[in-house]
Short mmCIF file of C-alpha atoms and ligand atoms in Angstrom, two decimals:
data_model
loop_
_atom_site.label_atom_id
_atom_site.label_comp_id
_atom_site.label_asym_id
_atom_site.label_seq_id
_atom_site.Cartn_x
_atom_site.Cartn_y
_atom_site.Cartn_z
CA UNK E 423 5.20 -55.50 32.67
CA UNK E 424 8.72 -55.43 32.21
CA UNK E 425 10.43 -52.04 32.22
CA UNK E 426 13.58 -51.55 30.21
CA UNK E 427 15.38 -49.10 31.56
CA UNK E 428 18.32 -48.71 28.69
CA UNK E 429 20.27 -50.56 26.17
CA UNK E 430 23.84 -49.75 28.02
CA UNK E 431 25.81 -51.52 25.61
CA UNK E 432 26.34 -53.19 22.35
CA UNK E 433 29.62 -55.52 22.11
CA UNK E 434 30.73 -56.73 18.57
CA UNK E 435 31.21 -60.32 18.67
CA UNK E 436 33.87 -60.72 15.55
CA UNK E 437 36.62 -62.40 17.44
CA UNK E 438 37.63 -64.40 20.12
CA UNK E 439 38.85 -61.47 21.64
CA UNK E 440 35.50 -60.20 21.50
CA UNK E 441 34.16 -62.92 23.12
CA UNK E 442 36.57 -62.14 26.35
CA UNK E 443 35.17 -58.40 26.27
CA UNK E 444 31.51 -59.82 26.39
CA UNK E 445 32.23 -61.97 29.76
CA UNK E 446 33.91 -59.71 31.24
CA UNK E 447 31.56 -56.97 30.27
CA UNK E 448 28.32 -59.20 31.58
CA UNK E 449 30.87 -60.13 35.13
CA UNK E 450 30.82 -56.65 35.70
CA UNK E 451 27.06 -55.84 35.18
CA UNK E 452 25.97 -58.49 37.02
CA UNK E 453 28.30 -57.67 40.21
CA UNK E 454 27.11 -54.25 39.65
CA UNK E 455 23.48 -55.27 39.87
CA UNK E 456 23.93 -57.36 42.84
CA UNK E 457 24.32 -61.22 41.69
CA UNK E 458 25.06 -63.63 43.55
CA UNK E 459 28.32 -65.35 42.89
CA UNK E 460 26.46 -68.42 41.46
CA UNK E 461 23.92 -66.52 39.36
CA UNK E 462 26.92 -64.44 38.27
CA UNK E 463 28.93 -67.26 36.80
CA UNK E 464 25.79 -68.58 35.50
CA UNK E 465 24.83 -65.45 33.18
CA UNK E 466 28.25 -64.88 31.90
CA UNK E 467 28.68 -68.90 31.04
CA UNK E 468 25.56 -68.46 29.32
CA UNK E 469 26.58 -65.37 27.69
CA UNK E 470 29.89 -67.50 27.01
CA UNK E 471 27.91 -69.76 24.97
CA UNK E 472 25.56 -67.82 22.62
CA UNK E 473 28.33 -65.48 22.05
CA UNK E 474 30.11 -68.14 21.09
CA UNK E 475 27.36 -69.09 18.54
CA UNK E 476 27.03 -66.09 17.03
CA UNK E 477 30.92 -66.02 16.19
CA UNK E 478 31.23 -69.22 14.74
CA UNK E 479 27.97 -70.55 13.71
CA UNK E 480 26.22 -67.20 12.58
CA UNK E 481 29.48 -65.66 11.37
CA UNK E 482 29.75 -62.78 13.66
CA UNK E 483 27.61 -60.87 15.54
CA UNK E 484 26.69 -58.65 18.39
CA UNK E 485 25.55 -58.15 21.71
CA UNK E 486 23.41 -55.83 23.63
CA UNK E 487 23.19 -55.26 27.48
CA UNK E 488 20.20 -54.17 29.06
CA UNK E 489 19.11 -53.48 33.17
CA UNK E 490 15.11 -54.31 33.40
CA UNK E 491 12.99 -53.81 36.35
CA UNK E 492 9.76 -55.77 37.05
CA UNK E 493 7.75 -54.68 40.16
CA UNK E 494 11.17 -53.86 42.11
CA UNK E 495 13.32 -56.81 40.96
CA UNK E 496 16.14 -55.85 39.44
CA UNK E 497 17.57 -57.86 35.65
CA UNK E 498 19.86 -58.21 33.38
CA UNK E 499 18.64 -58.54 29.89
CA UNK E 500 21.40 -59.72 27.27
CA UNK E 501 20.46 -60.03 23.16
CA UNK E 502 23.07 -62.03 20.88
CA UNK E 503 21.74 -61.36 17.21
CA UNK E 504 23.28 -62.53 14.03
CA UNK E 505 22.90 -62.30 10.36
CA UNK E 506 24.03 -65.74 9.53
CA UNK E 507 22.57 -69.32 8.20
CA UNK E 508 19.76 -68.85 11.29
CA UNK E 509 18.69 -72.56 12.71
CA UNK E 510 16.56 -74.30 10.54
CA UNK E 511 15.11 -76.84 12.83
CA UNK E 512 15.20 -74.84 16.51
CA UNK E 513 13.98 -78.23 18.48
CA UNK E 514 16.93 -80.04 17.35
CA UNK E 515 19.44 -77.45 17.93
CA UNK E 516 17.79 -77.11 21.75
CA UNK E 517 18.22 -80.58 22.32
CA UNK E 518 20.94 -82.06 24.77
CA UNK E 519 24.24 -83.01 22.51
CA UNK E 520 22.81 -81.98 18.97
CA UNK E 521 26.38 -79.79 17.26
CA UNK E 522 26.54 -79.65 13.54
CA UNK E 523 30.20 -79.43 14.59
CA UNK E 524 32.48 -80.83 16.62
CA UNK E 525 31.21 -78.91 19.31
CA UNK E 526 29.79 -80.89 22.65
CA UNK E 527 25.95 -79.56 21.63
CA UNK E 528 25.40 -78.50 25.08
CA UNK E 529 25.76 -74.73 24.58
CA UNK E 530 22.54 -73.74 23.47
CA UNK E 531 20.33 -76.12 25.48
CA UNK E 532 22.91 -75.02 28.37
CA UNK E 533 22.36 -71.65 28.25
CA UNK E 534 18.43 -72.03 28.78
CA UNK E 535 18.77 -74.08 31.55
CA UNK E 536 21.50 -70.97 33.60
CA UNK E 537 19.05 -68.02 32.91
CA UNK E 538 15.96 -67.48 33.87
CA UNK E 539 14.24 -66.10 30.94
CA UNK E 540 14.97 -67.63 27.33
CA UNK E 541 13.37 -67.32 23.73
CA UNK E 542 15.14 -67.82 20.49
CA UNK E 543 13.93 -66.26 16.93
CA UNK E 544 15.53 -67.88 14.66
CA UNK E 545 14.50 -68.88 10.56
CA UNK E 546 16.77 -70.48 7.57
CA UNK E 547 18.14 -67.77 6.10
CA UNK E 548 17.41 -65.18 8.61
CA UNK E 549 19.56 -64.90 11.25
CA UNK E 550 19.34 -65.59 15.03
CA UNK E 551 18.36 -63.70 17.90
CA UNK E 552 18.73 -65.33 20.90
CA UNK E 553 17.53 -62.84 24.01
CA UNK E 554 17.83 -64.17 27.90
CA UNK E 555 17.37 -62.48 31.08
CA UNK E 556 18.02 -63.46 34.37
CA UNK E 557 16.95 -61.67 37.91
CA UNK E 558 18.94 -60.54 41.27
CA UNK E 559 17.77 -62.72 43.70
CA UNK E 560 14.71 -64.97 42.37
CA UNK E 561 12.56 -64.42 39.32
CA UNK E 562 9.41 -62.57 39.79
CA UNK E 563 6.11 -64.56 39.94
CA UNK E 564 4.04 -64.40 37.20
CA UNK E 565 1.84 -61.99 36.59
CA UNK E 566 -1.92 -61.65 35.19
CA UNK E 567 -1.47 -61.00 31.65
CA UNK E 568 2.19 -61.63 31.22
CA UNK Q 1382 68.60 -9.62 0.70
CA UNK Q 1383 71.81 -11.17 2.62
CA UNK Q 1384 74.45 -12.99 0.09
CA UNK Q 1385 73.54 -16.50 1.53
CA UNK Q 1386 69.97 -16.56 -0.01
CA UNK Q 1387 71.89 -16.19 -3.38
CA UNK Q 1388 72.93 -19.46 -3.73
CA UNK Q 1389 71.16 -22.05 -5.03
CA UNK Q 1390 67.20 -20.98 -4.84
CA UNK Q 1391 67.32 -19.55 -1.92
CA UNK Q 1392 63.93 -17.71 -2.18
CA UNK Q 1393 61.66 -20.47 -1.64
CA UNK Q 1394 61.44 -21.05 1.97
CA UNK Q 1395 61.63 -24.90 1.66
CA UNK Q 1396 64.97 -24.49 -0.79
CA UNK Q 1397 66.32 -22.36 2.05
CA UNK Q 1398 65.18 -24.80 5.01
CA UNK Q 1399 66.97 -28.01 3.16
CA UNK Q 1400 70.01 -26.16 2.66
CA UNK Q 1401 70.37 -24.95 6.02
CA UNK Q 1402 69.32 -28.22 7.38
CA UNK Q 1403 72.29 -29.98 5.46
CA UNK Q 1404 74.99 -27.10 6.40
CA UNK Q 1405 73.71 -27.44 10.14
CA UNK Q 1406 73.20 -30.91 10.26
CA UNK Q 1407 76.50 -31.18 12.86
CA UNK Q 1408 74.95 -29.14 15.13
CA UNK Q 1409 71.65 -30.09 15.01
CA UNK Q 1410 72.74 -33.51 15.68
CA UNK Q 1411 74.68 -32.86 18.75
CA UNK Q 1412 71.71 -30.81 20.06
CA UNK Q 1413 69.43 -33.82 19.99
CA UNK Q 1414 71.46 -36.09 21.37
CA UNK Q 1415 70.95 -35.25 24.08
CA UNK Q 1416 66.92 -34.97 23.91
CA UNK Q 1417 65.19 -37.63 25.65
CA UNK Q 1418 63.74 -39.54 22.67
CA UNK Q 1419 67.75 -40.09 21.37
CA UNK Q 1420 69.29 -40.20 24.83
CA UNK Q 1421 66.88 -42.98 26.11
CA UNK Q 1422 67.56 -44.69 23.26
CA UNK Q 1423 71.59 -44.64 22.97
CA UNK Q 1424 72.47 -45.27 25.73
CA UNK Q 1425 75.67 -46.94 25.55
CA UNK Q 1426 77.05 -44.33 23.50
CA UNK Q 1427 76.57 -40.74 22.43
CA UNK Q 1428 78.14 -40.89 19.17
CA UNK Q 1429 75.46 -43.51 18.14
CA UNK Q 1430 73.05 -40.95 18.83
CA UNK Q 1431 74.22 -37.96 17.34
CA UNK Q 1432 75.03 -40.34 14.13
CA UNK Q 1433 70.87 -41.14 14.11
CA UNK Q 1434 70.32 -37.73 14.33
CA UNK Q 1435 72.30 -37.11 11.77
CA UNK Q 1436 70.99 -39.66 9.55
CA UNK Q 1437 67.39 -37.57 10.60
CA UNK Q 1438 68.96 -34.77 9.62
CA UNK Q 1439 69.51 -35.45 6.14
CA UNK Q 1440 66.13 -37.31 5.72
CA UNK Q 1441 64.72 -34.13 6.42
CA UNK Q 1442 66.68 -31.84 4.45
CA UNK Q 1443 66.16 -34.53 1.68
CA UNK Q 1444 62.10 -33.76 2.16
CA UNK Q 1445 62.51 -30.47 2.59
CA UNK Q 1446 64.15 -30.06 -0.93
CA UNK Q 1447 61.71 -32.24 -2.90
CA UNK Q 1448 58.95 -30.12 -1.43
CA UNK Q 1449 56.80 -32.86 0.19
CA UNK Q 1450 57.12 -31.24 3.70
CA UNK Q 1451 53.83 -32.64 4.55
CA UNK Q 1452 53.66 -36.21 2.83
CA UNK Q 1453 54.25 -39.24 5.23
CA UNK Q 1454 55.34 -41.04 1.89
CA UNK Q 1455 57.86 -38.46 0.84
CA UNK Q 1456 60.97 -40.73 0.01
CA UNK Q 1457 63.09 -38.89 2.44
CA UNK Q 1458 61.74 -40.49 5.09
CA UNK Q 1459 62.09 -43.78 3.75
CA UNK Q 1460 65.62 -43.83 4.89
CA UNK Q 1461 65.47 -43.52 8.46
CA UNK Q 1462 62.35 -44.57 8.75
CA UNK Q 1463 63.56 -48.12 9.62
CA UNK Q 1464 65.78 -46.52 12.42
CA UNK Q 1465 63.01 -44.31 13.78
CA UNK Q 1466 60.65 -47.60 14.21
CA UNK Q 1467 63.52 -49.08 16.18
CA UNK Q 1468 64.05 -45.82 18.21
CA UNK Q 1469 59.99 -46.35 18.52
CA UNK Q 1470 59.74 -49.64 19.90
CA UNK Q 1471 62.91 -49.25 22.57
CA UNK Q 1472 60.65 -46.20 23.90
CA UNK Q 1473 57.74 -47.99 23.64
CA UNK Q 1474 59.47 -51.21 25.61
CA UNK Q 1475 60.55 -48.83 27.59
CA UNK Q 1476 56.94 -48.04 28.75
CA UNK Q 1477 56.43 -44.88 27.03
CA UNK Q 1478 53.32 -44.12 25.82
CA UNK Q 1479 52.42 -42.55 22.01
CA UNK Q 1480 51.45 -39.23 24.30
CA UNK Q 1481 54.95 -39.63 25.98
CA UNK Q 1482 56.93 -40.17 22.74
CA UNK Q 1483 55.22 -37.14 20.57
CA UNK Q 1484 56.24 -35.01 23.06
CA UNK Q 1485 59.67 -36.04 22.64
CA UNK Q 1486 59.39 -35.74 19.42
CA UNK Q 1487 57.93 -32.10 19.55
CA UNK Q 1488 60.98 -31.36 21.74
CA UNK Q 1489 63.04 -31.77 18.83
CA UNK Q 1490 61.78 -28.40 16.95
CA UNK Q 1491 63.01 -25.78 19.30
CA UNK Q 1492 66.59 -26.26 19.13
CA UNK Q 1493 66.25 -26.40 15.41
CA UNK Q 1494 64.15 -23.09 15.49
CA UNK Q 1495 66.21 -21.14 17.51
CA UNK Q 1496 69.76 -22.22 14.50
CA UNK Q 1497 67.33 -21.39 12.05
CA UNK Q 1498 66.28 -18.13 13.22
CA UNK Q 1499 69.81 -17.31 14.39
CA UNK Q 1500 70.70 -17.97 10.81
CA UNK Q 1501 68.47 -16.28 9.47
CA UNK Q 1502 69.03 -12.83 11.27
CA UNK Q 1503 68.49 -9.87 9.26
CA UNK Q 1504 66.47 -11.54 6.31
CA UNK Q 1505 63.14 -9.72 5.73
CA UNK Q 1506 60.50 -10.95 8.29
CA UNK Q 1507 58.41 -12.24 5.94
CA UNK Q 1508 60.75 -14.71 4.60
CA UNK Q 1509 61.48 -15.57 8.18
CA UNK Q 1510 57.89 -16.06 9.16
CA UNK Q 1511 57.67 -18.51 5.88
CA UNK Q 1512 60.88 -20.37 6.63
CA UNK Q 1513 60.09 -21.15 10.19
CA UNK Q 1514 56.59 -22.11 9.30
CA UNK Q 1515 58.22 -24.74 6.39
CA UNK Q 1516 60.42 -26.01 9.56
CA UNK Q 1517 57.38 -26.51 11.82
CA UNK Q 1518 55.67 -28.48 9.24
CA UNK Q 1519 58.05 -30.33 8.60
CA UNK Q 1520 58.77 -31.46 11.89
CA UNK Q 1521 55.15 -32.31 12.55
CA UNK Q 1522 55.49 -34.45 9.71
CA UNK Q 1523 58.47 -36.45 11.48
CA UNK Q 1524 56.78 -36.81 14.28
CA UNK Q 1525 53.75 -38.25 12.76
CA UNK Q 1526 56.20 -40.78 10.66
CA UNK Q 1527 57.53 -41.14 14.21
CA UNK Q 1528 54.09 -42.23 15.77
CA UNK Q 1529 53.45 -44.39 12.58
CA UNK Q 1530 55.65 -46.28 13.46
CA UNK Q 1531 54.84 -46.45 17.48
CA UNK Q 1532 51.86 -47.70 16.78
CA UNK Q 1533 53.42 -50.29 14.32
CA UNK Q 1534 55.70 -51.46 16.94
CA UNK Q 1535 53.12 -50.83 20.05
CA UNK Q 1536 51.09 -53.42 17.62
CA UNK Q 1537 54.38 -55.93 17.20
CA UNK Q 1538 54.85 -55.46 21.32
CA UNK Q 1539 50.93 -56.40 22.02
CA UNK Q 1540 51.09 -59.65 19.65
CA UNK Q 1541 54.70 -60.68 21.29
CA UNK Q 1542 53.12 -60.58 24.33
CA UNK Q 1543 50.29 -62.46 23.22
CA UNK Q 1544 52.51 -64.78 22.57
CA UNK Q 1545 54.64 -65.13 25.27
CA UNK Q 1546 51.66 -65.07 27.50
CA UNK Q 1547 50.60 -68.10 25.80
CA UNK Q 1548 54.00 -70.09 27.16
CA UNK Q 1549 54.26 -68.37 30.30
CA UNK Q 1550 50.63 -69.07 31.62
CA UNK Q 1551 51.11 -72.73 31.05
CA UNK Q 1552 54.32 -73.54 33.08
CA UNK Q 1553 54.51 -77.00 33.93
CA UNK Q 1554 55.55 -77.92 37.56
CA UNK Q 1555 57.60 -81.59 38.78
CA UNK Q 1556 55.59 -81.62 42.00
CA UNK Q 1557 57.06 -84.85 42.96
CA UNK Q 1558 58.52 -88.22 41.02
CA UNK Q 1559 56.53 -88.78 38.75
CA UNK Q 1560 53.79 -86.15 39.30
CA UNK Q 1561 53.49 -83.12 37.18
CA UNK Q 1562 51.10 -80.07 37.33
CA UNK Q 1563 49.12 -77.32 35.22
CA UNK Q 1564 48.35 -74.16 37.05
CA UNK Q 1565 46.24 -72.65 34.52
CA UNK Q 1566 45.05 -69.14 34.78
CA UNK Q 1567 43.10 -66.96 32.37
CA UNK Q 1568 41.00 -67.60 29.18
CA UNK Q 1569 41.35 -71.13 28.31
CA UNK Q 1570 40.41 -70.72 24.38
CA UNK Q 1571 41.43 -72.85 21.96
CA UNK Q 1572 44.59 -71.79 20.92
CA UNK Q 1573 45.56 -71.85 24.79
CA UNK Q 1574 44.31 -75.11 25.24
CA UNK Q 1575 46.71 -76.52 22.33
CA UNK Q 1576 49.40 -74.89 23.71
CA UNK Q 1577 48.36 -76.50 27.32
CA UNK Q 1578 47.67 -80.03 25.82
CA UNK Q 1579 51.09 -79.89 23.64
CA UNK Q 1580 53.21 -79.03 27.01
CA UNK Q 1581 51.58 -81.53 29.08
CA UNK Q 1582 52.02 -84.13 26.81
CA UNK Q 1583 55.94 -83.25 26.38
CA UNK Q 1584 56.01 -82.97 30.13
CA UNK Q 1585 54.67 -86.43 30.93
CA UNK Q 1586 57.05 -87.79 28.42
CA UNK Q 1587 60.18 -86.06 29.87
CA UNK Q 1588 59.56 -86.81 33.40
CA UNK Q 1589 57.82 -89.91 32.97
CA UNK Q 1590 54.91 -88.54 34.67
CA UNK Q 1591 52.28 -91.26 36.16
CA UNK Q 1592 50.24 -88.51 37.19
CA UNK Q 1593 49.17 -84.81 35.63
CA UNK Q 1594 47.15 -82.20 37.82
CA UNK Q 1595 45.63 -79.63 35.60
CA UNK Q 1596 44.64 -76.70 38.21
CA UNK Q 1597 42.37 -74.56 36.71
CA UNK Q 1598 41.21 -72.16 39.98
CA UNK Q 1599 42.59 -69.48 37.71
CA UNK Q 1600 40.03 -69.96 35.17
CA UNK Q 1601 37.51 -67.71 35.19
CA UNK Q 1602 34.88 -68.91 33.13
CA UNK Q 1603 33.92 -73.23 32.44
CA UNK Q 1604 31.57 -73.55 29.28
CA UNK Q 1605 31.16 -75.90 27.57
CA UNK Q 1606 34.48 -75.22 25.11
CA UNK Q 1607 36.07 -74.78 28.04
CA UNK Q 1608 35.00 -78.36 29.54
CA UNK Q 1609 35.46 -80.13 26.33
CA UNK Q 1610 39.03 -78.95 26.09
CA UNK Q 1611 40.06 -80.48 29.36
CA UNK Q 1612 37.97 -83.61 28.47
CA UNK Q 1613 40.28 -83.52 25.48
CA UNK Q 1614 43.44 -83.24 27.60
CA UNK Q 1615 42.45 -85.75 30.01
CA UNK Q 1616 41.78 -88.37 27.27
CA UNK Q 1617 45.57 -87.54 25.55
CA UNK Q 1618 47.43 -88.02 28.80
CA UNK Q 1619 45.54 -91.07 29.75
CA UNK Q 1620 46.80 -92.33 25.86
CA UNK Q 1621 50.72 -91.34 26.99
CA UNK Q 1622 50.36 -93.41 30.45
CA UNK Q 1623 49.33 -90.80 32.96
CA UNK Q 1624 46.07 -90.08 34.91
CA UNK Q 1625 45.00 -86.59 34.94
CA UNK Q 1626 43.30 -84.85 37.73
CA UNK Q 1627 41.73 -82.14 37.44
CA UNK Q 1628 41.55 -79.22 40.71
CA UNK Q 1629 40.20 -76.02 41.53
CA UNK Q 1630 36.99 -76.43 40.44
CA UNK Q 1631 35.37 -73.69 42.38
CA UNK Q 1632 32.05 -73.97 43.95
CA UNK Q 1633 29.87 -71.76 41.65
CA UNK Q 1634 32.11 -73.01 38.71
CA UNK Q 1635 30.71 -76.77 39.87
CA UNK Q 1636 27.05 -75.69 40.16
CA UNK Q 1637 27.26 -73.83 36.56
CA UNK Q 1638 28.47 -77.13 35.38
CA UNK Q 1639 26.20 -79.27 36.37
CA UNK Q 1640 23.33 -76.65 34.86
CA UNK Q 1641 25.51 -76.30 31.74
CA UNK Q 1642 24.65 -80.79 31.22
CA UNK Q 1643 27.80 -81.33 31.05
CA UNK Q 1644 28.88 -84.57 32.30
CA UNK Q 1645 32.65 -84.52 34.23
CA UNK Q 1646 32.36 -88.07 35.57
CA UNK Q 1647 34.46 -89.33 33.27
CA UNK Q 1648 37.12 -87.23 34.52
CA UNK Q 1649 39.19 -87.23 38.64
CA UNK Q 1650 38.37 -84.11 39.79
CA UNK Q 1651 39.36 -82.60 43.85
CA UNK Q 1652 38.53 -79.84 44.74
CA UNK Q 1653 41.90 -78.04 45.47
CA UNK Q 1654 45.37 -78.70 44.08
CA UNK Q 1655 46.83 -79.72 47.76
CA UNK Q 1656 43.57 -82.43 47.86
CA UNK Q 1657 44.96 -83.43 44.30
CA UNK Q 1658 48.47 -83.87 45.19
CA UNK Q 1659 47.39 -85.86 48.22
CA UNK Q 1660 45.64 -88.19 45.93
CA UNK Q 1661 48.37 -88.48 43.62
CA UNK Q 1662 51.20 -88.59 46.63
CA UNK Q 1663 48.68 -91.61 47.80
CA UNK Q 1664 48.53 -93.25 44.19
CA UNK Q 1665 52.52 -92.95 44.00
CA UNK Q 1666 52.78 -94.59 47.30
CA UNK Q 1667 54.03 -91.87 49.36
CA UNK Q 1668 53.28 -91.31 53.08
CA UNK Q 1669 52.00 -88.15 54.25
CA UNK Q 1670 53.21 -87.75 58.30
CA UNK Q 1671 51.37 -85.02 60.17
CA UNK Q 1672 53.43 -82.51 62.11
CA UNK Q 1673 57.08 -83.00 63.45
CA UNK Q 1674 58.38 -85.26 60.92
CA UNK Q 1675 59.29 -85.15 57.36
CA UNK Q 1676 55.76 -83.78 56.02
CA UNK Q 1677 55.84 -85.82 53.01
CA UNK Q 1678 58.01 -89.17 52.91
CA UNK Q 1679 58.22 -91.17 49.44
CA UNK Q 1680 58.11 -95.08 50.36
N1 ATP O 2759 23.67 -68.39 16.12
C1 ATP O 2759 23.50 -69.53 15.44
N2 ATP O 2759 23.39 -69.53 14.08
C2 ATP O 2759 23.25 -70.69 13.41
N3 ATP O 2759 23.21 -71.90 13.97
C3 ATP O 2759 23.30 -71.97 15.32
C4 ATP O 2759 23.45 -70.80 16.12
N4 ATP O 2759 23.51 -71.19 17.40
C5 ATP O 2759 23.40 -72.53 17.41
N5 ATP O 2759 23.27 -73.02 16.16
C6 ATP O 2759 23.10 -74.43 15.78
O1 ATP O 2759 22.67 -75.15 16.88
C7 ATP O 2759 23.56 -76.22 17.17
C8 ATP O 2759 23.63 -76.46 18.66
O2 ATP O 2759 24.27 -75.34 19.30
P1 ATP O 2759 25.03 -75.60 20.66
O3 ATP O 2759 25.59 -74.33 21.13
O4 ATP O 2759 24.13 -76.32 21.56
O5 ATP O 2759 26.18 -76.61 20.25
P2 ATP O 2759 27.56 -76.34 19.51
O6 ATP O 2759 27.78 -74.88 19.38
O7 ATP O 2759 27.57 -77.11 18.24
O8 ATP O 2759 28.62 -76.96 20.51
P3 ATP O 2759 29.03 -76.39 21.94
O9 ATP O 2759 28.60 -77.42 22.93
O10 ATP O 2759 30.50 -76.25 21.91
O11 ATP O 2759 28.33 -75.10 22.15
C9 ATP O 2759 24.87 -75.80 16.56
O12 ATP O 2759 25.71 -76.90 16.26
C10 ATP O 2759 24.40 -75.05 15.31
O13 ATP O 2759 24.11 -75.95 14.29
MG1 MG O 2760 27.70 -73.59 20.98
#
């Protein structure tokens, strides 16, 4: 089972600003926990991203940072939750190019494809939570029950 | 009770502060010119400082005598309020900090404290003790008018540099005839990236550019904003003429990319800026001649 070992920061996401803080914040974790270079970039391009949602498609949001352990392996467990529109239809907004915007529609579909772990919760209406983890080193096999 | 404290209403302490704040306002003034927060400021000449101090002087002695010894608002300090925002942001330009600055405004109260006393020598203690209190207050009032108005102008400094940063970080560089280049560095958000596109454009125009290398080994983080603002860039200068080529695409940065599904075929990349100007020295006809000779050689 996954351990969580604490919730070591929550980051306001209200400005671009904010979004700069959030990078840098999830750079320094990651180095801290032993990344690779590669799987370093790739969390805090991801984090880039849903940040990045949460400011301008959920109108604002936040953050949290957490370290998790699984049988030794050491994570990085990042939650960007909002209290706007939410995502009405979740497949189409995962899919390659789909932006209600002008954006290129490859953030969110991005994202899940640079972390290891990925799960969106998400209604009309209700917000969005979009949590991802990724894993120094490789992600652990799968175990019985999990 | 000495004479003095017959005159006007002497007997309230803040009556009795204004008045000798307006009768000692000479003195007081020469005294802080030369403390650090006046002397840093006027420095060409020490007449222009004792003349603020003046003017801070009589905004005092005006609070003093409408009572408001502790209200930020009180009109008094309307008057040099402008001047102490100016004598704010030199100090602050100046690199010191809010810390730095309330001391030197704190250092301000003893010389007035040791007049006042001296004036005050022989009047019972107690009125003493309430004068000198009424002085202290009043000068932590200035000083928090004072540091209003440091952060005010610390604020001003932080969004001038925000926006100077956003001209200085995108300098365009005449490598060659015809061949400009971008070394961008830092966050590449969107208000940057109009800033980069508008100079590049002008750029391309004013040298007649062929070719524009935007450099972006400075840029710490490609997503997919990020990618679609050079895509953006790349499509405007290929509308004005030139071909853009975009370097310093770092390893990690490349495999992120390619994860990301975001498709940069459309654009020239190489991977360093030398590799790009080699390209674009090639494309412009120019030789380049290993050692000895002229390094690089236009046709
Ligand atoms: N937090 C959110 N709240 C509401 N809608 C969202 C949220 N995140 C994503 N969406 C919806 O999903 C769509 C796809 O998101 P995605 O990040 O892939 O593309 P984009 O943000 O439009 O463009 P970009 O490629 O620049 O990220 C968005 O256009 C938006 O409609
Ligand atoms: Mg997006």
């Amino acid at each position: 089972m996954t351990h969580t070992e604490s919730v070591s920061a929550r980051l306001p996401l209200t400005s671009d600003l904010d979004l700069v803080r959030a990078r840098q914040h999830v750079r320094q974790m990651t180095a801290e926990l032993g990344f690779s270079l590669v799987e370093q970039t790739k969390l805090v391009t991801a984090a880039s991203e849903l940040a990045r949602n949460a400011l301008v498609h959920g109108g604002g949001g936040r953050m949290e940072c957490a370290e998790v352990t699984d049988g030794g392996v050491r994570g990085l467990r990042l939650v960007f939750s909002d209290d706007g529109p939410g995502i009405a239809d979740l497949d189409q907004a995962l899919s390659d190019g789909y932006t209600s915007g002008e954006g290129l529609g490859m953030g969110l579909p991005g994202a899940r494809r640079l972390v290891h772990e990925f799960s969106v919760d998400s209604a009309r209406g209700r917000g969005t939570t979009v949590t991802v983890t990724s894993w120094v080193a490789r992600p652990p096999r799968p175990r019985e029950g999990s | 009770m000495p004479e003095q404290h017959t005159a006007e209403d002497r007997t309230d302490p803040r009556q009795e502060v204004a008045a000798f704040l307006r009768e000692r306002r000479e003195q007081i003034a020469q005294r802080w010119a030369d403390a650090a927060v006046f002397r840093t400021v006027f420095t060409v000449s020490r007449d222009e400082a004792v003349e603020a101090g003046r003017a801070v002087v009589e905004a005092l002695a005006a609070v003093a005598a409408s009572g408001r010894i502790e209200d930020l608002e009180a009109d008094g300090f309307a008057v040099v309020r402008e001047q102490l925002a100016r004598t704010a942001h030199a100090r602050a330009r100046a690199g010191a900090t809010t810390g730095q600055i309330s001391a030197e405004m704190e250092a301000l109260r003893p010389p007035v404290t040791e007049l006042l006393l001296d004036e005050l020598s022989g009047a019972p203690a107690d009125h003493v003790r309430e004068c000198t209190t009424v002085l202290a207050v009043l000068m932590g009032t200035l000083r928090l008018v004072m540091l209003e108005t440091t952060t005010v102008a610390g604020q001003d400094l932080i969004n001038r540099q925000r926006l100077e940063m956003l001209e200085i970080a995108t300098p365009v560089i005449k490598l060659w005839e015809g061949i400009v280049a971008v070394p961008l560095i830092g966050t590449l958000d969107s208000a940057r990236s109009q800033v980069v596109m508008e100079t590049l454009l002008d750029a391309i125009v004013e040298q007649h550019a062929r070719i524009a290398i935007l450099d972006i080994t400075g840029v710490p983080t490609v997503d997919s904003l990020v990618a679609q603002h050079l895509m953006k860039t790349v499509a405007a200068a290929r509308l004005m003429g030139a071909e853009c080529i975009v370097s310093g695409i770092r390893p990690a940065i490349a495999q992120t990319i390619v994860h990301l599904g975001i498709d940069l075929s459309s654009i020239l990349t190489r991977a360093s800026l030398a590799d790009a100007l080699a390209y674009a020295l090639q494309q412009q006809g120019a030789h380049i001649v290993p050692s000895s000779g002229p390094v690089v050689e236009p046709r």
